[in-house]
Amino acid sequence: MQKKQERVIIVGCQLPHVDDERFSYSLEELASLVHTANGEVVISLTQKRDTIHPATYIGKGKVEELVRLVEQLEPDVVIFNDELSPSQNRNLTKLLHVRVIDRTQLILDIFASRARSREGKLQVELAQLQYILPRLSGQGVELSRLGGGIGTRGPGETKLETDRRHIRGRIDEIKAQLKAVVEHRGRYRQRRKRNAVFQIALVGYTNAGKSTLFNRLTNADAFEENLLFATLDPLTRKLVLPSGYTTLLTDTVGFIQDLPTTLVAAFRSTLEEVKEADLILHIVDSSNPDYIQHEQTVYRLLEELEATNIPMATVYNKRDIVLPSFVPSPKTDYMLVSAFYEQDVQNLRNFIEEKMTEAMERYDVAIPAFAGKLLAQLKAETIVRHIHFNEQSGMYECSGYLLPEHPLLLQLRTYSK
Ligand SMILES: Nc1nc2c(ncn2[C@@H]2O[C@H](COP(=O)(O)OP(=O)(O)OP(=O)(O)O)[C@@H](O)[C@H]2O)c(=O)[nH]1
Ligand SMILES: [Mg+2]
C-alpha cells in the first residue's frame, strides 16, 4: 500500500568552489532521493555564500525567508542538502517549528527502508544510532517529539530509539552481532575461493541499471526500480557464459556522491564482496548528464575500498536513451549496451567472457585418452577454447583458460604441450 507522500522543502547552499551545473545537479539528486523516500518536493530554496553559516547553515535573511515559506506551505519536513552540525540542526528546528533533517539522514532513512539482510539492517541501524547520539539534546526530547516520517524511520519501518542510554547499549549489541555476521561471511567467501569459482562484481552509481543487467544476465529477478538505492544488499547468482563456463555474478549497492562518512564505514563490509572479485564490471548510465562525475565517484570509492588492482571493464548502459553528447571516457575497455535489448545482453556475455580470459591463465595441453576425468573437469571448470582428438597420437589437444589459483593447474602443467 502506498502511504501518503510527505511534503518537503529542500534547501541548498552553493559555496564558491561548486559551479552552477554541479550545484543544480546535486539539488536534482536530492529531489530524487526525496522521491525515493516517498516525499514530494514542494519548493526548493537556495543561497550562494562564501562559507556555511555556523549557527544556521544559511544566512539570517534566508532563514527568515524560509520561516515564511514554512508558514505558507506547511511542509512535513525541511531537508538540507548537506550534513548539518548538531547545533545547526537544533537552532533550525527551533526557528522553523517543523522537522528538520539533512541529506545524511535522508539517505539513512532510505537505506533503513531498503535493507533486507540481517547484516544490512544491523549496519543501517548502527549508522543511524551513531548519527543520532551526538544530536540528542538533554533527554532526547527533540527527536522523540518528532513523531514518524522521513528521517525517523529505523530498519523494518520501526521508529528509531531516542533514549541515550538505550542507544549506547544497542550500539554495543549491534557491533557484537555484526562481528559474528562478518566472520560467517568471511568463512563462506573462503569456501567459495577454495572451490575456485570466478567471481564478477557489478558496481556503479545508483540507478545505473546494475540490477536490471544482473537480472537479464542471470535470468533472475532482483528488485529493479527507478528509485535511488533500489539494491542494498549484495546479491550473488550463477552466470552461465556462452562457452558454458559458470561464474558467480554479484549485484551491489549503488554508489553516490558525498556518501555520508558514517555510511561509507558502515557499508564497507557490504562491499567487501567487491574486493574478492576477479573482475569488476563498472556500470555507467550513459543517459545521465552527470555520468562523468558518477564515474569519478565510483573510482574514488573503489580506491577507498582498495579494489583498484582488480581487472575492470566498463559497461555503458541505457544506450536506447543515450545522451546525444555522450562520449565514452573510460579508463578501461568498454561496451555500450542497453539492458532492454536481448542482443546487447548476449553481446555483453561474450564481452564478459573475453575480459575474463584476460584475467585468467591460458593452458595448451595434450591429454591422453584415458584421462577422461580430467577432460570432463576441464569442460566443467575452465573456459575451453579448442578441443581436438589427434588420432595419430591418441591425445586430446585442448586449450583454454582457467583461474590462476585453480587446483587443476598443477596437473595441467604435466600435460603441457
Ligand atoms: N532506458 C533504459 N532504462 C534502463 C536500462 N537499464 C535499466 N534501466 C532502468 O533504470 C532504472 C534503474 O535500474 P536498476 O537496475 O534498479 O539500477 P541499479 O543500478 O541497480 O540501482 P541501485 O540499486 O539503486 O544502485 C530502472 O527504472 C530500469 O528499468 C536501459 O538499458 N535503458
Ligand atoms: Mg540495484
Coordinates of C-alpha atoms and ligand atoms in Angstrom, one line a residue:
M1 CA 0.0 0.0 0.0
Q2 CA 1.3 3.4 -0.9
K3 CA 1.5 5.7 2.1
K4 CA 0.7 9.4 1.9
Q5 CA 3.6 11.3 0.5
E6 CA 5.2 13.8 2.8
R7 CA 5.6 17.4 1.6
V8 CA 9.1 18.6 1.6
I9 CA 11.0 21.9 1.3
I10 CA 14.6 21.4 0.2
V11 CA 17.4 23.9 1.0
G12 CA 20.8 24.2 -0.6
C13 CA 23.7 26.4 -0.2
Q14 CA 26.2 27.0 -3.0
L15 CA 29.8 27.6 -2.0
P16 CA 32.3 29.3 -4.3
H17 CA 34.1 26.1 -5.3
V18 CA 30.9 24.5 -6.6
D19 CA 29.9 25.5 -10.1
D20 CA 26.3 26.2 -11.2
E21 CA 25.9 22.9 -13.1
R22 CA 27.1 20.7 -10.2
F23 CA 25.1 22.6 -7.7
S24 CA 21.8 22.3 -9.7
Y25 CA 22.5 18.7 -10.3
S26 CA 23.1 17.9 -6.7
L27 CA 19.8 19.6 -5.8
E28 CA 18.1 17.4 -8.5
E29 CA 19.7 14.4 -7.0
L30 CA 18.4 15.5 -3.6
A31 CA 14.9 15.7 -5.1
S32 CA 15.2 12.2 -6.5
L33 CA 16.3 11.0 -3.0
V34 CA 13.2 12.7 -1.6
H35 CA 11.1 11.0 -4.1
T36 CA 12.7 7.6 -3.3
A37 CA 11.8 8.2 0.4
N38 CA 8.2 8.7 -0.6
G39 CA 8.3 12.5 -0.3
E40 CA 7.3 15.3 -2.6
V41 CA 9.3 18.5 -3.0
V42 CA 7.0 21.5 -2.8
I43 CA 9.7 24.1 -3.3
S44 CA 13.5 24.4 -3.2
L45 CA 15.3 27.3 -1.6
T46 CA 18.9 28.1 -2.5
Q47 CA 21.5 30.6 -1.5
K48 CA 25.1 31.5 -2.6
R49 CA 27.5 32.1 0.3
D50 CA 31.3 32.2 0.8
T51 CA 31.0 29.9 3.8
I52 CA 28.3 28.0 5.6
H53 CA 26.7 30.0 8.5
P54 CA 28.0 28.2 11.6
A55 CA 24.7 28.6 13.6
T56 CA 22.0 28.2 10.9
Y57 CA 23.8 26.9 7.8
I58 CA 22.1 29.6 5.6
G59 CA 22.2 33.3 6.5
K60 CA 19.8 35.2 8.7
G61 CA 17.8 36.7 5.8
K62 CA 17.4 33.3 4.2
V63 CA 16.3 31.8 7.4
E64 CA 13.6 34.4 7.6
E65 CA 12.5 33.7 4.1
L66 CA 12.4 30.0 5.0
V67 CA 10.3 30.7 8.1
R68 CA 7.7 32.4 5.9
L69 CA 7.7 29.6 3.4
V70 CA 7.2 27.1 6.1
E71 CA 4.2 29.1 7.4
Q72 CA 2.7 29.4 4.0
L73 CA 3.3 25.9 2.6
E74 CA 3.1 23.9 5.9
P75 CA 5.5 21.1 4.8
D76 CA 6.0 18.0 6.9
V77 CA 9.8 18.3 6.8
V78 CA 12.6 20.6 5.6
I79 CA 15.6 18.9 4.2
F80 CA 19.1 20.4 3.9
N81 CA 21.4 19.3 1.0
D82 CA 24.3 18.7 3.3
E83 CA 25.2 17.4 6.7
L84 CA 24.1 19.7 9.4
S85 CA 26.0 20.0 12.7
P86 CA 24.1 19.1 15.8
S87 CA 23.8 22.7 16.8
Q88 CA 22.7 23.9 13.4
N89 CA 20.0 21.3 13.4
R90 CA 18.8 22.3 16.9
N91 CA 18.8 26.0 16.0
L92 CA 16.9 25.5 12.8
T93 CA 14.3 23.2 14.4
K94 CA 13.7 25.9 17.0
L95 CA 13.3 28.7 14.4
L96 CA 11.2 26.7 11.9
H97 CA 8.9 24.8 14.2
V98 CA 9.0 21.8 11.8
R99 CA 11.0 18.7 11.5
V100 CA 14.5 19.5 10.0
I101 CA 16.7 16.8 8.6
D102 CA 19.8 16.7 6.4
R103 CA 21.0 14.8 3.4
T104 CA 22.7 12.2 5.5
Q105 CA 19.5 11.4 7.5
L106 CA 17.6 11.2 4.3
I107 CA 20.0 8.7 2.8
L108 CA 20.0 6.7 6.1
D109 CA 16.2 6.7 6.0
I110 CA 16.1 5.3 2.5
F111 CA 18.7 2.7 3.5
A112 CA 16.6 1.8 6.5
S113 CA 13.6 1.0 4.4
R114 CA 15.6 -0.9 1.8
A115 CA 17.9 -3.1 3.9
R116 CA 16.8 -6.7 3.6
S117 CA 19.5 -9.0 5.0
R118 CA 20.3 -9.2 8.7
E119 CA 23.7 -7.6 8.1
G120 CA 22.2 -4.8 6.1
K121 CA 19.7 -4.0 8.7
L122 CA 22.2 -4.1 11.5
Q123 CA 24.6 -1.8 9.6
V124 CA 21.9 0.8 8.8
E125 CA 20.6 0.8 12.4
L126 CA 24.2 1.2 13.7
A127 CA 24.9 4.2 11.3
Q128 CA 21.6 5.8 12.3
L129 CA 22.2 5.5 16.0
Q130 CA 25.8 6.8 15.7
Y131 CA 24.4 9.7 13.8
I132 CA 21.7 10.5 16.3
L133 CA 23.7 10.1 19.5
P134 CA 25.6 13.4 19.4
R135 CA 22.4 15.2 18.2
L136 CA 20.3 14.3 21.2
S137 CA 19.8 17.3 23.5
G138 CA 19.1 16.6 27.1
Q139 CA 16.8 13.6 27.4
G140 CA 16.3 13.2 23.7
V141 CA 13.2 15.3 23.8
E142 CA 13.7 16.9 20.4
L143 CA 13.9 13.7 18.3
S144 CA 11.2 11.8 20.2
R145 CA 8.8 14.7 19.9
L146 CA 9.0 14.4 16.1
G147 CA 6.7 11.5 15.5
G148 CA 7.1 9.4 12.4
G149 CA 8.1 10.4 8.9
I150 CA 11.2 10.8 6.8
G151 CA 14.4 10.8 8.9
T152 CA 12.9 9.0 11.9
R153 CA 12.4 5.5 10.5
G154 CA 14.5 2.6 11.5
P155 CA 15.1 -0.6 9.6
G156 CA 11.9 -2.5 9.1
E157 CA 9.8 0.6 9.4
T158 CA 10.1 0.7 13.2
K159 CA 10.6 4.0 14.8
L160 CA 14.1 4.9 15.9
E161 CA 15.0 4.7 19.5
T162 CA 15.9 8.1 21.0
D163 CA 16.8 7.3 24.6
R164 CA 20.5 8.0 25.1
R165 CA 21.3 5.1 27.5
H166 CA 19.3 2.7 25.4
I167 CA 21.1 3.8 22.3
R168 CA 24.6 3.2 23.8
G169 CA 23.6 -0.3 24.8
R170 CA 22.1 -1.0 21.4
I171 CA 25.2 0.2 19.6
D172 CA 27.4 -2.3 21.6
E173 CA 24.9 -5.1 20.9
I174 CA 24.8 -4.4 17.2
K175 CA 28.6 -4.2 16.9
A176 CA 28.9 -7.7 18.5
Q177 CA 26.2 -9.1 16.2
L178 CA 27.9 -7.6 13.2
K179 CA 31.2 -9.1 14.1
A180 CA 29.6 -12.6 14.1
V181 CA 27.8 -12.0 10.8
V182 CA 31.0 -10.7 9.1
E183 CA 33.0 -13.7 10.3
H184 CA 30.4 -16.0 9.0
R185 CA 30.5 -14.3 5.6
G186 CA 34.3 -14.4 5.6
R187 CA 34.2 -18.2 6.0
Y188 CA 31.7 -18.5 3.3
R189 CA 33.8 -16.5 0.9
Q190 CA 36.8 -18.6 1.7
R191 CA 34.9 -21.7 0.8
R192 CA 33.9 -20.2 -2.5
K193 CA 37.5 -19.2 -3.2
R194 CA 38.7 -22.8 -2.5
N195 CA 36.2 -24.0 -5.0
A196 CA 37.9 -21.8 -7.5
V197 CA 34.9 -20.1 -8.9
F198 CA 35.5 -17.0 -11.0
Q199 CA 33.7 -14.0 -9.4
I200 CA 32.4 -10.9 -11.1
A201 CA 31.0 -7.9 -9.3
L202 CA 28.8 -5.3 -10.8
V203 CA 29.5 -1.8 -9.4
G204 CA 28.3 1.6 -10.3
Y205 CA 26.4 4.7 -9.4
T206 CA 22.9 4.3 -8.1
N207 CA 20.3 3.9 -10.8
A208 CA 22.8 2.9 -13.5
G209 CA 21.0 -0.3 -14.2
K210 CA 23.1 -2.8 -12.3
S211 CA 20.2 -4.9 -11.1
T212 CA 18.5 -4.8 -14.5
L213 CA 21.6 -6.1 -16.2
F214 CA 22.1 -8.6 -13.3
N215 CA 18.6 -9.9 -13.9
R216 CA 18.9 -10.0 -17.7
L217 CA 22.3 -11.7 -17.5
T218 CA 21.3 -14.3 -15.0
N219 CA 17.6 -14.5 -15.7
A220 CA 17.0 -13.7 -12.1
D221 CA 14.6 -11.1 -10.6
A222 CA 16.4 -8.8 -8.3
F223 CA 14.5 -5.7 -7.3
E224 CA 14.9 -3.2 -10.1
E225 CA 13.2 0.2 -9.9
N226 CA 13.6 3.7 -10.9
L227 CA 14.5 4.8 -7.4
L228 CA 17.8 5.5 -5.9
F229 CA 19.3 2.7 -3.8
A230 CA 16.9 0.0 -5.0
T231 CA 19.5 -2.6 -4.1
L232 CA 21.1 -2.5 -0.7
D233 CA 22.4 -6.0 0.0
P234 CA 24.8 -7.7 -2.3
L235 CA 23.1 -10.5 -4.2
T236 CA 25.0 -13.3 -5.9
R237 CA 23.8 -15.6 -8.7
K238 CA 25.2 -18.0 -11.1
L239 CA 26.0 -16.7 -14.6
V240 CA 26.5 -19.1 -17.4
L241 CA 28.6 -17.8 -20.2
P242 CA 28.4 -18.6 -23.9
S243 CA 31.1 -21.3 -23.6
G244 CA 29.1 -23.0 -20.9
Y245 CA 31.5 -21.9 -18.1
T246 CA 29.8 -20.9 -14.9
T247 CA 30.8 -17.9 -12.9
L248 CA 29.3 -16.0 -9.9
L249 CA 27.9 -12.6 -10.5
T250 CA 27.3 -10.2 -7.6
D251 CA 24.9 -7.2 -7.7
T252 CA 25.9 -4.5 -5.2
V253 CA 24.6 -1.3 -3.6
G254 CA 24.8 1.8 -5.7
F255 CA 27.4 4.5 -5.1
I256 CA 26.5 8.1 -4.6
Q257 CA 28.3 11.4 -4.4
D258 CA 29.0 12.8 -0.9
L259 CA 28.0 9.5 0.7
P260 CA 27.8 10.3 4.4
T261 CA 31.0 9.2 6.1
T262 CA 29.1 7.2 8.6
L263 CA 27.7 5.2 5.8
V264 CA 30.9 4.7 3.9
A265 CA 32.2 2.9 7.0
A266 CA 29.0 1.0 7.6
F267 CA 28.8 -0.2 4.1
R268 CA 32.4 -1.1 3.6
S269 CA 31.7 -4.7 4.6
T270 CA 28.7 -4.9 2.4
L271 CA 31.1 -4.0 -0.4
E272 CA 33.8 -6.5 0.8
E273 CA 32.4 -8.8 -1.9
V274 CA 33.8 -6.4 -4.5
K275 CA 37.3 -6.8 -3.1
E276 CA 37.0 -10.6 -3.6
A277 CA 36.0 -10.2 -7.2
D278 CA 38.2 -11.5 -10.1
L279 CA 36.7 -9.0 -12.4
I280 CA 34.8 -5.7 -11.8
L281 CA 32.2 -4.5 -14.3
H282 CA 31.6 -0.8 -13.8
I283 CA 28.1 0.0 -15.0
V284 CA 27.6 3.6 -16.1
D285 CA 24.3 5.3 -17.1
S286 CA 25.1 6.9 -20.5
S287 CA 21.8 8.8 -20.4
N288 CA 22.7 10.7 -17.3
P289 CA 24.1 14.2 -17.9
D290 CA 26.4 13.8 -14.9
Y291 CA 27.9 10.4 -16.0
I292 CA 31.5 11.6 -15.8
Q293 CA 31.0 12.7 -12.2
H294 CA 29.4 9.4 -11.5
E295 CA 32.4 7.5 -12.9
Q296 CA 34.7 9.5 -10.8
T297 CA 32.7 8.9 -7.7
V298 CA 32.9 5.2 -8.3
Y299 CA 36.7 5.3 -9.0
R300 CA 37.2 7.2 -5.7
L301 CA 35.2 4.7 -3.7
L302 CA 36.9 1.7 -5.3
E303 CA 40.2 3.3 -4.3
E304 CA 38.9 3.7 -0.7
L305 CA 38.0 0.0 -0.8
E306 CA 41.5 -0.8 -2.1
A307 CA 39.9 -2.6 -5.1
T308 CA 41.8 -0.8 -7.9
N309 CA 44.2 -3.7 -8.6
I310 CA 41.3 -5.9 -9.7
P311 CA 40.8 -6.1 -13.5
M312 CA 37.9 -3.9 -14.5
A313 CA 35.8 -3.2 -17.6
T314 CA 33.2 -0.5 -18.2
V315 CA 29.7 -1.1 -19.4
Y316 CA 27.8 2.0 -20.6
N317 CA 24.2 1.2 -20.2
K318 CA 20.9 2.7 -21.4
R319 CA 22.2 3.1 -25.0
D320 CA 18.5 3.3 -26.1
I321 CA 18.3 6.7 -24.4
V322 CA 22.0 7.7 -24.6
L323 CA 22.7 11.4 -24.3
P324 CA 23.4 13.0 -27.7
S325 CA 26.5 14.5 -26.3
F326 CA 27.8 11.2 -24.8
V327 CA 31.4 10.4 -25.3
P328 CA 32.8 7.3 -23.7
S329 CA 35.7 8.3 -21.4
P330 CA 36.5 5.1 -19.5
K331 CA 39.9 4.2 -18.0
T332 CA 39.2 0.6 -19.2
D333 CA 37.9 -1.3 -22.2
Y334 CA 34.2 -0.7 -22.6
M335 CA 31.0 -1.6 -24.3
L336 CA 27.8 0.4 -24.9
V337 CA 24.7 -1.6 -24.3
S338 CA 21.0 -1.4 -23.4
A339 CA 19.8 -3.8 -20.8
F340 CA 16.5 -3.8 -22.8
Y341 CA 18.0 -5.2 -26.0
E342 CA 18.3 -9.0 -25.8
Q343 CA 21.1 -8.9 -28.5
D344 CA 23.1 -6.4 -26.4
V345 CA 22.8 -8.7 -23.3
Q346 CA 24.1 -11.6 -25.4
N347 CA 27.0 -9.5 -26.7
L348 CA 27.7 -8.5 -23.1
R349 CA 28.0 -12.1 -22.1
N350 CA 30.6 -12.5 -24.9
F351 CA 32.4 -9.4 -23.8
I352 CA 32.5 -10.6 -20.2
E353 CA 33.9 -13.9 -21.2
E354 CA 36.6 -12.1 -23.2
K355 CA 37.5 -9.9 -20.3
M356 CA 37.6 -12.9 -18.0
T357 CA 40.1 -14.8 -20.1
E358 CA 42.4 -11.8 -19.9
A359 CA 42.3 -12.2 -16.1
M360 CA 42.9 -15.9 -16.3
E361 CA 45.7 -18.2 -17.2
R362 CA 45.9 -19.8 -20.6
Y363 CA 46.7 -23.5 -21.0
D364 CA 47.6 -25.6 -24.0
V365 CA 47.7 -29.3 -23.2
A366 CA 47.7 -32.7 -24.8
I367 CA 45.8 -35.2 -22.6
P368 CA 45.9 -38.9 -23.1
A369 CA 42.5 -40.5 -24.0
F370 CA 42.5 -42.5 -20.7
A371 CA 42.4 -39.3 -18.6
G372 CA 38.7 -38.8 -19.3
K373 CA 38.0 -37.5 -15.9
L374 CA 40.4 -34.6 -16.4
L375 CA 38.8 -33.8 -19.6
A376 CA 35.4 -33.6 -18.0
Q377 CA 36.8 -31.4 -15.3
L378 CA 38.3 -29.0 -17.9
K379 CA 34.9 -28.7 -19.5
A380 CA 33.2 -28.0 -16.3
E381 CA 35.7 -25.8 -14.5
T382 CA 37.6 -23.9 -17.2
I383 CA 36.8 -22.0 -20.3
V384 CA 37.7 -24.4 -23.1
R385 CA 38.5 -22.7 -26.4
H386 CA 39.6 -25.7 -28.5
I387 CA 39.3 -29.4 -28.2
H388 CA 40.5 -31.8 -30.8
F389 CA 41.2 -35.5 -30.8
N390 CA 44.5 -36.3 -32.5
E391 CA 44.1 -39.8 -34.0
Q392 CA 47.8 -40.3 -34.5
S393 CA 49.0 -39.5 -31.0
G394 CA 45.7 -40.7 -29.4
M395 CA 45.7 -37.5 -27.4
Y396 CA 43.1 -34.8 -26.8
E397 CA 44.6 -31.4 -27.7
C398 CA 43.0 -28.8 -25.6
S399 CA 43.4 -25.1 -25.0
G400 CA 41.6 -22.7 -22.8
Y401 CA 41.7 -20.5 -19.7
L402 CA 41.5 -21.2 -16.0
L403 CA 41.8 -19.3 -12.8
P404 CA 45.4 -18.7 -11.8
E405 CA 44.9 -20.4 -8.4
H406 CA 42.8 -23.3 -9.8
P407 CA 43.6 -26.7 -8.2
L408 CA 43.9 -28.3 -11.7
L409 CA 46.7 -26.0 -12.7
L410 CA 49.4 -28.3 -11.4
Q411 CA 48.1 -31.3 -13.1
L412 CA 47.8 -29.5 -16.4
R413 CA 51.4 -28.4 -16.3
T414 CA 52.4 -32.1 -16.6
Y415 CA 50.4 -32.4 -19.8
S416 CA 51.6 -29.0 -21.2
K417 CA 52.5 -29.0 -24.9
Ligands
LIG1 N1 16.0 3.2 -20.9 C1 16.7 2.3 -20.1 N2 16.4 2.1 -18.8 C2 17.1 1.2 -18.1 C3 18.1 0.4 -18.7 N3 18.6 -0.4 -17.8 C4 18.0 -0.1 -16.6 N4 17.1 0.9 -16.8 C5 16.1 1.5 -15.8 O1 16.9 2.2 -14.9 C6 16.3 2.2 -13.6 C7 17.3 1.7 -12.6 O2 17.7 0.4 -12.8 P1 18.3 -0.5 -11.6 O3 18.7 -1.8 -12.3 O4 17.4 -0.6 -10.5 O5 19.6 0.3 -11.2 P2 20.7 0.0 -10.1 O6 22.0 0.4 -10.7 O7 20.6 -1.4 -9.7 O8 20.3 1.0 -9.0 P3 20.6 0.9 -7.4 O9 20.2 -0.5 -6.9 O10 19.8 2.0 -6.9 O11 22.0 1.2 -7.2 C8 15.1 1.2 -13.8 O12 14.0 2.0 -14.0 C9 15.4 0.4 -15.0 O13 14.3 0.0 -15.7 C10 18.4 0.6 -20.1 O14 19.2 -0.1 -20.7 N5 17.6 1.5 -20.8
MG2 MG 20.2 -2.2 -7.9

